[in-house]
Coordinates of C-alpha atoms and ligand atoms in Angstrom, one line a residue:
M4 CA 11.7 -12.9 22.1
I5 CA 8.4 -11.8 20.4
N6 CA 6.5 -15.0 19.2
A7 CA 5.5 -15.4 15.4
T8 CA 2.1 -17.7 14.5
K9 CA 3.6 -19.6 11.3
S10 CA 1.4 -20.8 8.7
L11 CA 1.5 -24.5 7.4
W12 CA 2.8 -23.5 4.2
H13 CA 5.3 -22.2 5.6
A14 CA 5.9 -24.8 7.4
T15 CA 5.8 -27.5 5.0
S16 CA 7.5 -25.9 2.5
Q17 CA 11.4 -24.6 1.4
L18 CA 11.7 -22.0 -0.9
R19 CA 14.0 -20.8 -3.4
H20 CA 16.4 -18.0 -2.2
F21 CA 17.4 -15.3 -4.3
P22 CA 19.7 -12.3 -3.8
P23 CA 19.1 -8.7 -2.8
L24 CA 19.6 -6.5 -5.7
N25 CA 23.3 -4.7 -5.9
H26 CA 23.3 -2.5 -9.5
N27 CA 21.3 -0.7 -11.2
L28 CA 19.3 -2.5 -13.9
S29 CA 17.1 -2.5 -17.4
V30 CA 14.8 -4.8 -18.6
D31 CA 11.2 -4.4 -20.3
V32 CA 9.2 -5.3 -17.1
A33 CA 9.6 -4.7 -13.9
I34 CA 7.9 -6.4 -10.8
V35 CA 7.3 -5.1 -7.2
G36 CA 6.1 -8.5 -5.5
G37 CA 6.9 -12.0 -4.8
G38 CA 3.3 -13.1 -4.3
V39 CA 1.1 -14.8 -6.3
S40 CA 0.2 -12.2 -8.6
G41 CA 4.0 -11.2 -8.9
L42 CA 5.2 -14.2 -10.0
T43 CA 2.5 -15.5 -12.2
A44 CA 3.0 -12.5 -14.3
A45 CA 6.6 -13.1 -14.7
V46 CA 6.2 -16.3 -15.5
L47 CA 3.9 -15.3 -18.1
L48 CA 5.9 -12.0 -19.2
A49 CA 9.5 -14.0 -19.9
G50 CA 7.5 -16.8 -21.6
T51 CA 7.4 -14.1 -24.5
G52 CA 10.8 -13.8 -24.3
R53 CA 10.3 -10.3 -22.2
R54 CA 13.5 -9.1 -19.8
V55 CA 11.6 -9.2 -16.4
A56 CA 13.2 -8.3 -13.0
V57 CA 11.4 -8.7 -9.9
I58 CA 10.9 -7.1 -6.6
E59 CA 10.6 -8.6 -3.2
R60 CA 10.7 -6.5 -0.1
D61 CA 11.1 -9.6 1.8
R62 CA 11.0 -12.8 0.6
I63 CA 8.5 -14.8 -1.8
G64 CA 5.6 -15.8 -0.4
S65 CA 6.5 -13.7 2.2
G66 CA 3.2 -12.0 1.7
E67 CA -0.4 -13.2 2.0
T68 CA 0.6 -16.3 -0.9
G69 CA 2.1 -17.4 2.6
Y70 CA -0.8 -16.7 4.2
T71 CA -3.9 -17.6 2.5
T72 CA -6.2 -20.8 2.7
S73 CA -6.2 -21.6 -1.0
H74 CA -9.1 -22.3 -2.2
L75 CA -10.0 -21.6 -5.3
T76 CA -13.2 -20.9 -6.5
E77 CA -15.7 -18.8 -8.9
A78 CA -17.8 -18.5 -5.4
I79 CA -16.6 -15.0 -5.4
D80 CA -16.6 -13.9 -1.5
G81 CA -18.0 -10.3 -3.2
R82 CA -21.5 -12.4 -4.2
Y83 CA -23.4 -12.6 -7.6
Q84 CA -26.2 -10.8 -5.6
R85 CA -24.0 -7.4 -5.4
I86 CA -22.4 -8.2 -8.2
V87 CA -25.4 -8.0 -10.9
K88 CA -26.8 -5.5 -9.2
G89 CA -24.4 -3.2 -9.1
F90 CA -22.4 -4.0 -12.7
G91 CA -25.5 -6.3 -14.6
E92 CA -25.9 -9.5 -15.6
K93 CA -22.8 -9.2 -18.4
T94 CA -20.1 -8.0 -15.8
A95 CA -20.9 -10.6 -13.6
R96 CA -20.9 -13.3 -16.5
L97 CA -16.8 -11.8 -16.9
V98 CA -16.5 -12.5 -13.3
A99 CA -17.5 -16.2 -13.1
Q100 CA -15.9 -16.6 -16.2
S101 CA -12.5 -14.9 -15.2
S102 CA -12.4 -16.9 -12.0
R103 CA -12.5 -20.3 -14.1
D104 CA -10.1 -18.4 -16.2
A105 CA -7.9 -18.6 -13.3
F106 CA -8.2 -21.7 -12.0
D107 CA -7.7 -23.3 -15.4
I108 CA -4.3 -20.5 -15.9
I109 CA -3.4 -22.4 -12.4
E110 CA -4.2 -26.3 -13.6
R111 CA -2.3 -25.8 -16.8
L112 CA 0.7 -23.7 -15.3
A113 CA 1.2 -26.8 -12.9
S114 CA 0.9 -28.9 -15.2
E115 CA 3.0 -27.6 -17.7
L116 CA 5.8 -26.2 -15.2
T117 CA 5.4 -29.6 -13.2
I118 CA 5.0 -28.3 -10.4
D119 CA 3.7 -30.5 -7.6
C120 CA 1.9 -28.2 -5.4
G121 CA -1.5 -31.0 -4.8
F122 CA -3.7 -29.3 -7.4
E123 CA -6.9 -31.0 -7.0
R124 CA -10.9 -30.1 -8.5
M125 CA -13.7 -30.6 -6.0
T126 CA -16.9 -29.2 -5.3
G127 CA -17.3 -26.0 -3.3
Y128 CA -20.2 -25.5 -1.0
L129 CA -22.1 -22.4 0.3
Y130 CA -24.1 -23.3 3.2
T131 CA -25.9 -22.6 6.0
E132 CA -26.6 -23.8 9.4
R133 CA -29.3 -21.0 10.0
E134 CA -32.7 -21.6 8.8
A135 CA -32.7 -17.3 8.6
D136 CA -30.3 -17.5 5.9
L137 CA -32.2 -19.8 3.7
D138 CA -33.7 -17.1 1.6
R139 CA -30.5 -15.2 1.1
L140 CA -28.9 -18.3 -0.4
A141 CA -31.9 -19.0 -2.9
K142 CA -31.0 -15.4 -4.2
E143 CA -27.3 -16.2 -4.7
L144 CA -28.1 -19.0 -6.5
D145 CA -30.2 -17.2 -8.4
A146 CA -27.1 -14.3 -9.1
A147 CA -24.9 -17.2 -9.7
R148 CA -27.3 -19.0 -12.5
L149 CA -27.5 -15.8 -14.0
A150 CA -24.1 -15.4 -14.1
G151 CA -23.5 -18.2 -15.7
C152 CA -22.4 -20.4 -13.1
D153 CA -23.6 -24.4 -13.2
V154 CA -25.0 -24.2 -9.6
Q155 CA -27.0 -26.4 -7.8
W156 CA -29.1 -26.9 -4.5
I157 CA -28.1 -29.5 -2.3
D158 CA -30.5 -30.2 0.8
T159 CA -27.5 -32.9 2.5
V160 CA -23.9 -31.4 2.9
P161 CA -21.3 -33.7 3.4
L162 CA -20.5 -32.0 6.3
P163 CA -19.9 -33.7 9.6
F164 CA -22.4 -31.2 12.1
P165 CA -26.6 -30.6 10.5
T166 CA -26.4 -27.9 8.3
R167 CA -29.8 -26.8 6.0
G168 CA -28.5 -27.1 2.2
A169 CA -26.2 -25.3 0.1
I170 CA -25.3 -23.9 -3.2
A171 CA -23.1 -26.6 -5.1
W172 CA -20.1 -25.3 -7.1
P173 CA -18.4 -27.7 -9.0
R174 CA -15.0 -28.2 -10.5
Q175 CA -13.7 -25.8 -7.9
A176 CA -10.0 -26.3 -6.6
C177 CA -7.2 -26.4 -4.3
M178 CA -3.7 -26.0 -4.0
H179 CA -0.7 -25.9 -1.9
P180 CA 0.5 -22.4 -2.5
L181 CA 3.8 -21.9 -1.0
A182 CA 4.7 -25.0 -3.5
Y183 CA 2.7 -23.4 -6.8
L184 CA 4.5 -19.9 -6.0
N185 CA 8.2 -22.2 -5.6
G186 CA 7.4 -23.9 -9.0
L187 CA 6.5 -20.5 -10.6
A188 CA 9.5 -18.9 -8.7
H189 CA 12.1 -21.6 -10.3
A190 CA 9.7 -21.3 -13.9
A191 CA 10.7 -17.5 -14.4
V192 CA 14.1 -17.9 -13.3
D193 CA 14.3 -20.7 -16.3
R194 CA 12.6 -18.5 -18.7
G195 CA 15.3 -15.6 -18.1
A196 CA 13.8 -13.6 -15.4
L197 CA 15.7 -11.9 -12.3
I198 CA 14.1 -12.0 -8.6
Y199 CA 15.5 -10.0 -6.2
E200 CA 14.7 -11.1 -2.4
G201 CA 15.3 -8.3 0.6
T202 CA 15.1 -5.1 -1.8
R203 CA 12.2 -2.9 -1.2
A204 CA 10.7 -0.7 -3.4
V205 CA 10.4 3.5 -2.6
D206 CA 9.1 4.2 -4.9
V207 CA 7.4 3.7 -8.5
Q208 CA 7.8 6.4 -11.4
E209 CA 5.6 6.6 -15.0
G210 CA 8.2 8.0 -17.2
V211 CA 10.0 7.0 -20.4
P212 CA 11.5 4.5 -19.3
C213 CA 9.8 3.7 -16.0
V214 CA 11.6 3.7 -12.8
V215 CA 11.4 1.5 -9.8
R216 CA 14.0 3.1 -7.0
T217 CA 14.3 0.8 -4.1
E218 CA 16.6 1.6 -1.1
R219 CA 19.9 1.9 -2.6
H220 CA 19.9 1.4 -6.6
E221 CA 17.1 1.3 -9.7
V222 CA 15.4 -0.7 -12.1
R223 CA 14.0 1.4 -15.3
A224 CA 11.5 -1.0 -17.2
T225 CA 9.2 0.3 -20.2
D226 CA 6.6 -1.2 -17.9
I227 CA 6.1 -1.6 -13.9
F228 CA 3.6 -4.1 -12.6
V229 CA 3.0 -3.1 -9.5
A230 CA 2.1 -6.5 -7.6
A231 CA 2.4 -5.8 -3.5
N232 CA -1.5 -6.9 -2.6
V233 CA -1.8 -3.1 -1.5
P234 CA -0.4 -0.9 -4.1
I235 CA 3.3 1.5 -3.2
N236 CA 2.5 3.9 -5.3
N237 CA -1.3 5.6 -5.7
R238 CA -1.1 6.0 -2.0
V239 CA -4.1 8.4 -1.4
L240 CA -6.7 7.8 -4.7
L241 CA -6.8 3.7 -4.7
H242 CA -6.8 3.8 -1.0
T243 CA -10.0 5.6 -0.6
K244 CA -11.7 2.5 -2.2
I245 CA -10.0 0.1 -0.5
A246 CA -10.0 -1.8 3.1
A247 CA -7.8 -4.0 5.4
Y248 CA -8.9 -6.7 7.4
R249 CA -7.3 -9.5 8.7
S250 CA -8.7 -13.2 8.6
Y251 CA -7.5 -15.8 11.1
A252 CA -6.6 -19.8 10.5
I253 CA -5.5 -22.5 12.1
A254 CA -5.0 -26.0 11.0
A255 CA -5.6 -29.3 12.5
E256 CA -4.5 -32.6 13.1
T257 CA -6.9 -35.4 12.0
D258 CA -6.9 -38.9 11.4
G259 CA -6.4 -39.1 8.4
V260 CA -10.0 -38.3 7.4
Q261 CA -10.3 -35.6 4.5
L262 CA -13.2 -33.6 3.3
P263 CA -14.9 -33.9 0.3
G264 CA -15.1 -30.5 -0.5
L265 CA -14.4 -26.3 -0.1
F266 CA -16.9 -25.3 2.8
W267 CA -18.1 -21.9 3.3
D268 CA -20.5 -20.3 5.9
T269 CA -23.0 -18.1 6.2
D270 CA -22.2 -16.4 9.4
D271 CA -20.7 -12.9 9.8
P272 CA -18.1 -13.2 10.2
Y273 CA -17.5 -16.0 7.9
H274 CA -16.0 -19.7 8.2
Y275 CA -14.6 -21.2 5.1
T276 CA -12.9 -25.1 5.4
R277 CA -11.0 -27.2 4.1
T278 CA -8.8 -30.3 4.5
Q279 CA -5.0 -30.5 3.2
E280 CA -2.5 -33.5 2.9
S281 CA 1.3 -32.9 3.5
A282 CA 4.1 -35.0 4.2
G283 CA 2.1 -38.0 5.1
Q284 CA -0.2 -35.9 7.7
T285 CA -4.2 -34.8 7.1
Y286 CA -5.0 -31.5 8.0
L287 CA -7.8 -29.3 9.1
I288 CA -8.1 -25.6 7.6
V289 CA -10.8 -23.9 8.9
G290 CA -10.3 -19.9 8.8
G291 CA -12.5 -17.2 9.0
E292 CA -13.0 -14.5 12.6
D293 CA -12.2 -11.6 10.2
H294 CA -12.1 -7.8 11.4
R295 CA -10.8 -4.5 10.3
T296 CA -6.7 -4.1 10.4
G297 CA -6.0 -2.4 13.5
E298 CA -9.8 -2.1 15.0
E299 CA -9.5 -5.3 17.5
T300 CA -6.7 -5.1 19.7
N301 CA -7.4 -8.6 21.1
T302 CA -6.4 -10.4 18.5
D303 CA -5.6 -14.7 20.2
E304 CA -9.4 -14.3 21.1
R305 CA -9.8 -14.6 17.0
Y306 CA -7.9 -17.7 17.3
R307 CA -9.7 -18.8 20.6
R308 CA -13.5 -18.6 19.2
L309 CA -12.0 -20.2 15.6
T310 CA -10.3 -22.9 17.7
D311 CA -13.4 -23.1 19.8
Y312 CA -15.4 -23.4 16.3
V313 CA -13.4 -26.6 15.4
H314 CA -14.1 -28.5 18.0
Q315 CA -17.8 -27.7 18.4
H316 CA -18.1 -28.6 15.0
F317 CA -15.5 -31.2 14.6
G318 CA -14.5 -32.8 17.9
K319 CA -11.5 -32.5 19.8
V320 CA -8.4 -32.0 16.7
S321 CA -5.4 -31.0 17.9
V322 CA -4.3 -27.7 16.6
R323 CA -1.1 -27.6 14.7
Y324 CA -0.3 -23.9 13.2
R325 CA -2.5 -20.4 13.4
W326 CA -1.7 -17.8 11.6
S327 CA -3.4 -15.1 9.7
G328 CA -3.5 -12.5 7.4
Q329 CA -4.5 -9.5 5.5
I330 CA -7.6 -9.4 2.8
I331 CA -8.4 -6.2 1.2
E332 CA -11.9 -5.7 0.5
P333 CA -12.2 -3.5 -2.4
V334 CA -15.8 -0.8 -1.8
D335 CA -18.1 -2.4 -4.8
G336 CA -17.2 -6.2 -4.5
L337 CA -14.6 -6.5 -7.3
P338 CA -10.9 -5.9 -6.7
Y339 CA -9.0 -3.5 -9.1
I340 CA -6.5 -4.9 -12.0
G341 CA -5.1 -2.8 -14.8
C342 CA -3.3 0.8 -15.7
N343 CA -3.9 4.0 -14.4
T344 CA -5.3 5.9 -16.9
A345 CA -2.9 9.3 -15.5
S346 CA -0.2 6.8 -16.5
T347 CA 0.2 4.3 -19.2
H348 CA 2.5 2.2 -18.5
V349 CA 2.3 1.5 -14.7
Y350 CA -0.1 -1.5 -13.6
V351 CA -2.0 -2.0 -10.1
A352 CA -3.7 -5.2 -9.1
T353 CA -5.5 -5.2 -5.7
G354 CA -8.6 -5.7 -3.3
Y355 CA -9.4 -9.5 -4.4
S356 CA -11.5 -10.0 -1.3
G357 CA -11.2 -13.8 0.0
N358 CA -10.5 -14.7 -3.2
G359 CA -6.5 -13.2 -4.2
M360 CA -5.7 -16.7 -5.1
T361 CA -7.7 -16.3 -8.1
F362 CA -7.4 -13.4 -8.2
G363 CA -3.8 -12.8 -8.2
T364 CA -3.5 -15.3 -10.9
L365 CA -6.1 -13.4 -12.9
G366 CA -4.3 -10.3 -12.4
G367 CA -0.5 -11.8 -13.5
Q368 CA -2.2 -13.1 -16.6
M369 CA -4.3 -9.6 -17.7
V370 CA -1.1 -7.5 -16.5
T371 CA 0.4 -10.0 -19.7
D372 CA -2.1 -9.4 -22.3
L373 CA -2.7 -5.7 -21.2
I374 CA 1.8 -5.1 -21.8
C375 CA 1.8 -7.5 -24.9
D376 CA -1.2 -7.1 -26.9
G377 CA -2.8 -3.9 -25.2
E378 CA -6.0 -5.3 -24.3
S379 CA -7.5 -8.1 -22.0
P380 CA -10.9 -9.1 -21.8
Y381 CA -11.9 -8.1 -18.7
E382 CA -9.6 -4.5 -19.0
H383 CA -13.4 -2.6 -18.5
V384 CA -14.6 -5.7 -15.8
Y385 CA -11.9 -4.6 -13.3
D386 CA -10.8 -1.0 -14.6
A387 CA -8.4 0.5 -12.1
T388 CA -8.7 4.2 -13.5
R389 CA -9.2 5.5 -10.4
V390 CA -5.6 5.4 -9.4
T391 CA -2.7 7.9 -10.2
P392 CA 0.8 7.5 -9.0
I393 CA 1.9 9.4 -7.0
V394 CA 4.9 8.1 -4.7
S395 CA 6.8 10.3 -1.3
A396 CA 8.4 7.8 0.7
V397 CA 11.8 8.2 3.4
D398 CA 12.7 5.2 4.7
Y399 CA 13.5 4.7 8.4
V400 CA 15.4 2.4 10.4
A401 CA 14.4 1.1 13.4
E402 CA 16.5 0.5 16.3
N403 CA 15.3 -1.5 19.1
V404 CA 16.2 0.1 22.5
S405 CA 15.0 -0.7 25.7
F406 CA 14.8 1.2 29.0
P407 CA 13.8 0.8 32.9
V408 CA 10.9 1.3 34.2
N409 CA 10.7 4.6 36.2
L410 CA 11.8 6.0 32.8
M411 CA 8.5 4.9 31.2
R412 CA 6.9 6.7 34.3
D413 CA 8.0 9.6 33.6
R414 CA 8.4 10.1 30.1
L415 CA 4.8 8.6 29.1
T416 CA 1.5 9.4 29.9
K417 CA -1.9 7.4 29.7
L418 CA -4.1 8.8 26.8
N419 CA -7.2 7.5 28.6
A420 CA -8.1 7.5 32.5
G421 CA -9.2 3.5 31.7
D422 CA -6.0 2.5 30.1
R423 CA -3.2 0.6 31.4
A424 CA -0.2 2.9 32.9
P425 CA 2.9 2.5 30.6
D426 CA 5.2 1.0 33.1
E427 CA 2.6 -1.7 33.9
L428 CA 2.8 -3.5 30.3
Q429 CA 3.6 -7.0 30.8
P430 CA 5.7 -8.9 27.8
G431 CA 4.1 -9.5 24.8
E432 CA 1.7 -6.6 25.6
G433 CA 2.0 -3.0 23.9
G434 CA 0.0 0.4 24.1
V435 CA 0.1 4.3 22.5
F436 CA 0.9 6.6 25.2
A437 CA 1.3 10.5 25.0
S438 CA 4.5 12.2 25.0
D439 CA 5.8 15.6 25.0
A440 CA 7.0 14.9 21.6
G441 CA 3.5 13.4 20.3
K442 CA 2.4 9.8 20.5
I443 CA 4.5 7.1 20.9
A444 CA 3.4 2.9 20.4
V445 CA 5.3 1.1 23.3
C446 CA 5.6 -2.9 24.0
R447 CA 7.9 -4.5 25.8
D448 CA 8.9 -8.1 24.3
Q449 CA 9.4 -11.1 26.0
S450 CA 12.7 -10.0 27.8
G451 CA 11.0 -7.5 29.5
A452 CA 13.3 -5.0 27.1
F453 CA 10.5 -2.0 26.5
H454 CA 10.7 -0.9 22.1
T455 CA 9.7 2.6 21.5
L456 CA 8.5 3.9 18.2
S457 CA 6.4 7.0 17.0
A458 CA 2.8 6.1 16.7
I459 CA 1.9 7.4 13.6
C460 CA 1.5 5.7 10.7
T461 CA 3.9 6.4 7.8
H462 CA 1.5 6.0 5.2
L463 CA -1.1 8.8 6.3
A464 CA -0.9 9.5 9.8
C465 CA -3.1 7.9 11.2
D466 CA -2.2 6.0 15.3
V467 CA -1.1 2.6 14.8
K468 CA -2.3 -0.3 17.3
W469 CA -1.0 -2.8 19.4
N470 CA -1.9 -7.2 17.6
N471 CA -1.3 -8.6 20.7
A472 CA -1.6 -12.2 18.7
E473 CA 0.8 -10.7 15.9
Q474 CA 2.9 -8.7 17.9
T475 CA 2.5 -6.0 15.4
W476 CA 1.7 -2.3 15.4
D477 CA -1.2 -2.3 13.1
C478 CA -2.8 0.7 11.4
P479 CA -6.4 0.5 11.1
C480 CA -6.8 3.3 8.5
H481 CA -5.8 1.3 5.1
G482 CA -4.0 -1.7 6.3
S483 CA -0.4 -0.7 7.0
R484 CA 1.4 -3.5 9.5
F485 CA 4.7 -2.8 11.2
S486 CA 6.7 -5.3 13.2
A487 CA 7.2 -5.1 16.5
L488 CA 10.3 -3.1 16.4
G489 CA 8.3 -0.7 13.6
K490 CA 9.4 -2.3 10.5
V491 CA 6.9 -2.4 7.6
I492 CA 5.3 -5.8 7.1
N493 CA 2.2 -4.8 5.3
G494 CA 1.8 -1.7 3.1
P495 CA 0.9 0.7 1.9
A496 CA 3.5 2.3 4.0
V497 CA 6.3 1.7 2.7
A498 CA 8.3 3.7 5.5
D499 CA 9.0 1.9 9.0
L500 CA 7.4 3.8 11.7
K501 CA 10.4 6.0 13.3
P502 CA 12.0 5.3 16.5
V503 CA 11.7 7.4 19.4
P504 CA 14.8 6.8 21.9
L505 CA 13.2 7.2 25.0
Y506 CA 16.2 9.8 26.7
E507 CA 15.2 12.1 24.0
L508 CA 11.8 13.6 25.2
Q509 CA 10.7 15.7 28.3
T510 CA 9.6 14.0 31.6
T511 CA 5.4 14.3 31.5
K512 CA 3.6 17.1 33.5
R513 CA 1.1 14.5 35.4
Ligands
FAD613 C1 -6.5 -16.0 6.0 C2 -6.7 -16.0 4.4 C3 -7.3 -16.2 4.2 C4 -7.1 -16.2 2.7 N1 -7.8 -17.8 1.9 C5 -7.8 -17.3 0.6 C6 -8.3 -18.1 0.1 O1 -9.2 -19.5 0.5 N2 -8.6 -18.2 -1.6 C7 -8.5 -17.5 -2.1 O2 -8.4 -16.7 -3.4 N3 -8.0 -16.1 -1.8 C8 -7.1 -15.9 -0.1 N4 -6.8 -15.3 0.6 C9 -6.4 -13.9 -0.2 C10 -4.7 -14.7 -1.0 O3 -3.8 -15.2 -0.6 C11 -4.3 -12.8 -1.7 O4 -5.0 -12.1 -1.7 C12 -3.5 -13.0 -2.3 O5 -2.7 -14.3 -2.0 C13 -2.8 -12.2 -3.0 O6 -1.0 -12.2 -3.5 P1 -0.7 -11.0 -4.0 O7 0.5 -11.3 -5.1 O8 -1.6 -9.6 -4.7 O9 0.0 -10.7 -3.0 P2 1.2 -11.1 -1.8 O10 0.6 -12.4 -1.8 O11 1.3 -10.5 -0.8 O12 2.7 -10.5 -2.3 C14 3.3 -8.9 -2.4 C15 4.5 -9.2 -2.5 O13 4.9 -8.0 -2.1 C16 6.2 -7.6 -1.4 N5 6.1 -5.9 -1.2 C17 5.2 -5.0 -0.4 N6 5.3 -4.6 -0.8 C18 6.6 -4.3 -1.1 C19 7.5 -2.9 -2.0 N7 7.6 -1.7 -1.3 N8 8.8 -3.6 -2.5 C20 8.7 -4.9 -2.6 N9 8.3 -5.6 -2.5 C21 6.7 -5.2 -2.1 C22 5.6 -8.7 0.3 O14 6.7 -8.9 0.6 C23 5.3 -9.4 -0.8 O15 6.1 -11.3 -1.2 C24 -6.3 -15.5 1.8 C25 -6.3 -14.3 2.5 C26 -5.7 -14.7 3.9 C27 -4.5 -13.9 4.9
FES614 S1 -2.0 2.8 6.2 FE1 -3.2 4.6 5.7 S2 -2.7 5.9 7.4 FE2 -1.5 3.9 8.4

């Protein structure tokens, strides 16, 4: 079998199960996606008495919320220097205020709903190890103050290695993200919401009523919130405004020493560090080594670098878990949350950067406010007016076929002289090759069997690339990801990669 990575959160939580949708349904609000955005909205909307249904493709927490590192902070990745320059001081203040609102919402919900997720307030430090970065950091301090953040400069950072100084952000927070998500799911159901797992939305239509079409059934609703991390609607327009990056994280066992804060450095790619206690064990969690999705095939190397970084900075700790996930970067530094101008009842939320636990919470609150009150104090800041719902999806079921090596050699050829030949692929490796029927994505599983799929991404037809650490097919254009057998893992694609039985191809000329 092809190996997968596992997050600390999945390893240390038991998520409630929900059945698939097996009939047509009418509700007030349909929510696509059971991550922090979707389930926050489900709890809040169900709390107003609305009939809510959540449609989840896989399981709740199977998206990026299960792969986060869960720093809850107003020190946004988009950086206040850029926000002040691009949008002005007033907007920067609203961005900072809305981020603080988000972790206040999490703290309130965790308390009101008695969710045991270890929510804890602590100082966050944006620090540098390099003299050359001090000027940039000082400018960020000024911009953060303009944005109304209660920040201060400190020379001594509470880390066990030398640093040059930091901006300290008081009263930031962290928590166990899946313990929180599981609590939201329970509370949503207690408030009358319906949650369906194993149910993929393939189409979202604006109308009276709006309709979410799943593979077998329909959910009719007055309003729809597409909380799928990357919208499955608006396939062209919104996706020109966002880019998908992969970010990596490892959790190492420590001897009980807890770091007194959240830490983010100024490297490029940067590192983010904190500790988490779970079942009596303290873990050091370090993330980073981001790259554009699909632009790196040797993703194992990213884990190696992250591990080296941990050993150099924190000593010889033992790495227990490693995982990676998708970060959606907006072109202008701010997320897109809200209703489409061309549509009055379909809402989207995306482009959270590495702040999606807070922006996702904000997204859930904003969409609730927009549906219930017709307005949100932040609707102009995160305006998603460039969104147009366009959906056209054909779903394919992947098949798993294995072939002997000589068939690989006959039917497929290398695209570039320097590439490995198809029959030379080792277990766990993959590559894209030419055939008489176009480009074919081939990977070989641990048993030695080959799996062959169309290499054409089902979103907008870019070529997928093999990710050897995750054993997935990743698309560099808008970040769709597919399992080794072609199943959609991350949108915007909603259809699986098309299986291409090798025996149907003609022998290729050499
Ligand atoms: C390594 C890493 C570290 C991070 N660290 C932080 C951090 O420290 N702080 C922070 O604030 N953020 C962080 N983030 C970002 C944050 O985790 C995400 O932005 C956030 O979890 C997104 O939540 P979401 O609910 O929007 O999406 P998701 O959690 O991805 O949920 C979307 C759900 O929609 C479902 N779905 C998708 N398509 C369909 C469909 N067609 N039909 C039905 N369901 C569908 C998916 O299965 C998924 O469950 C990190 C992310 C990564 C990857
Ligand atoms: S994700 Fe858009 S073409 Fe692949």
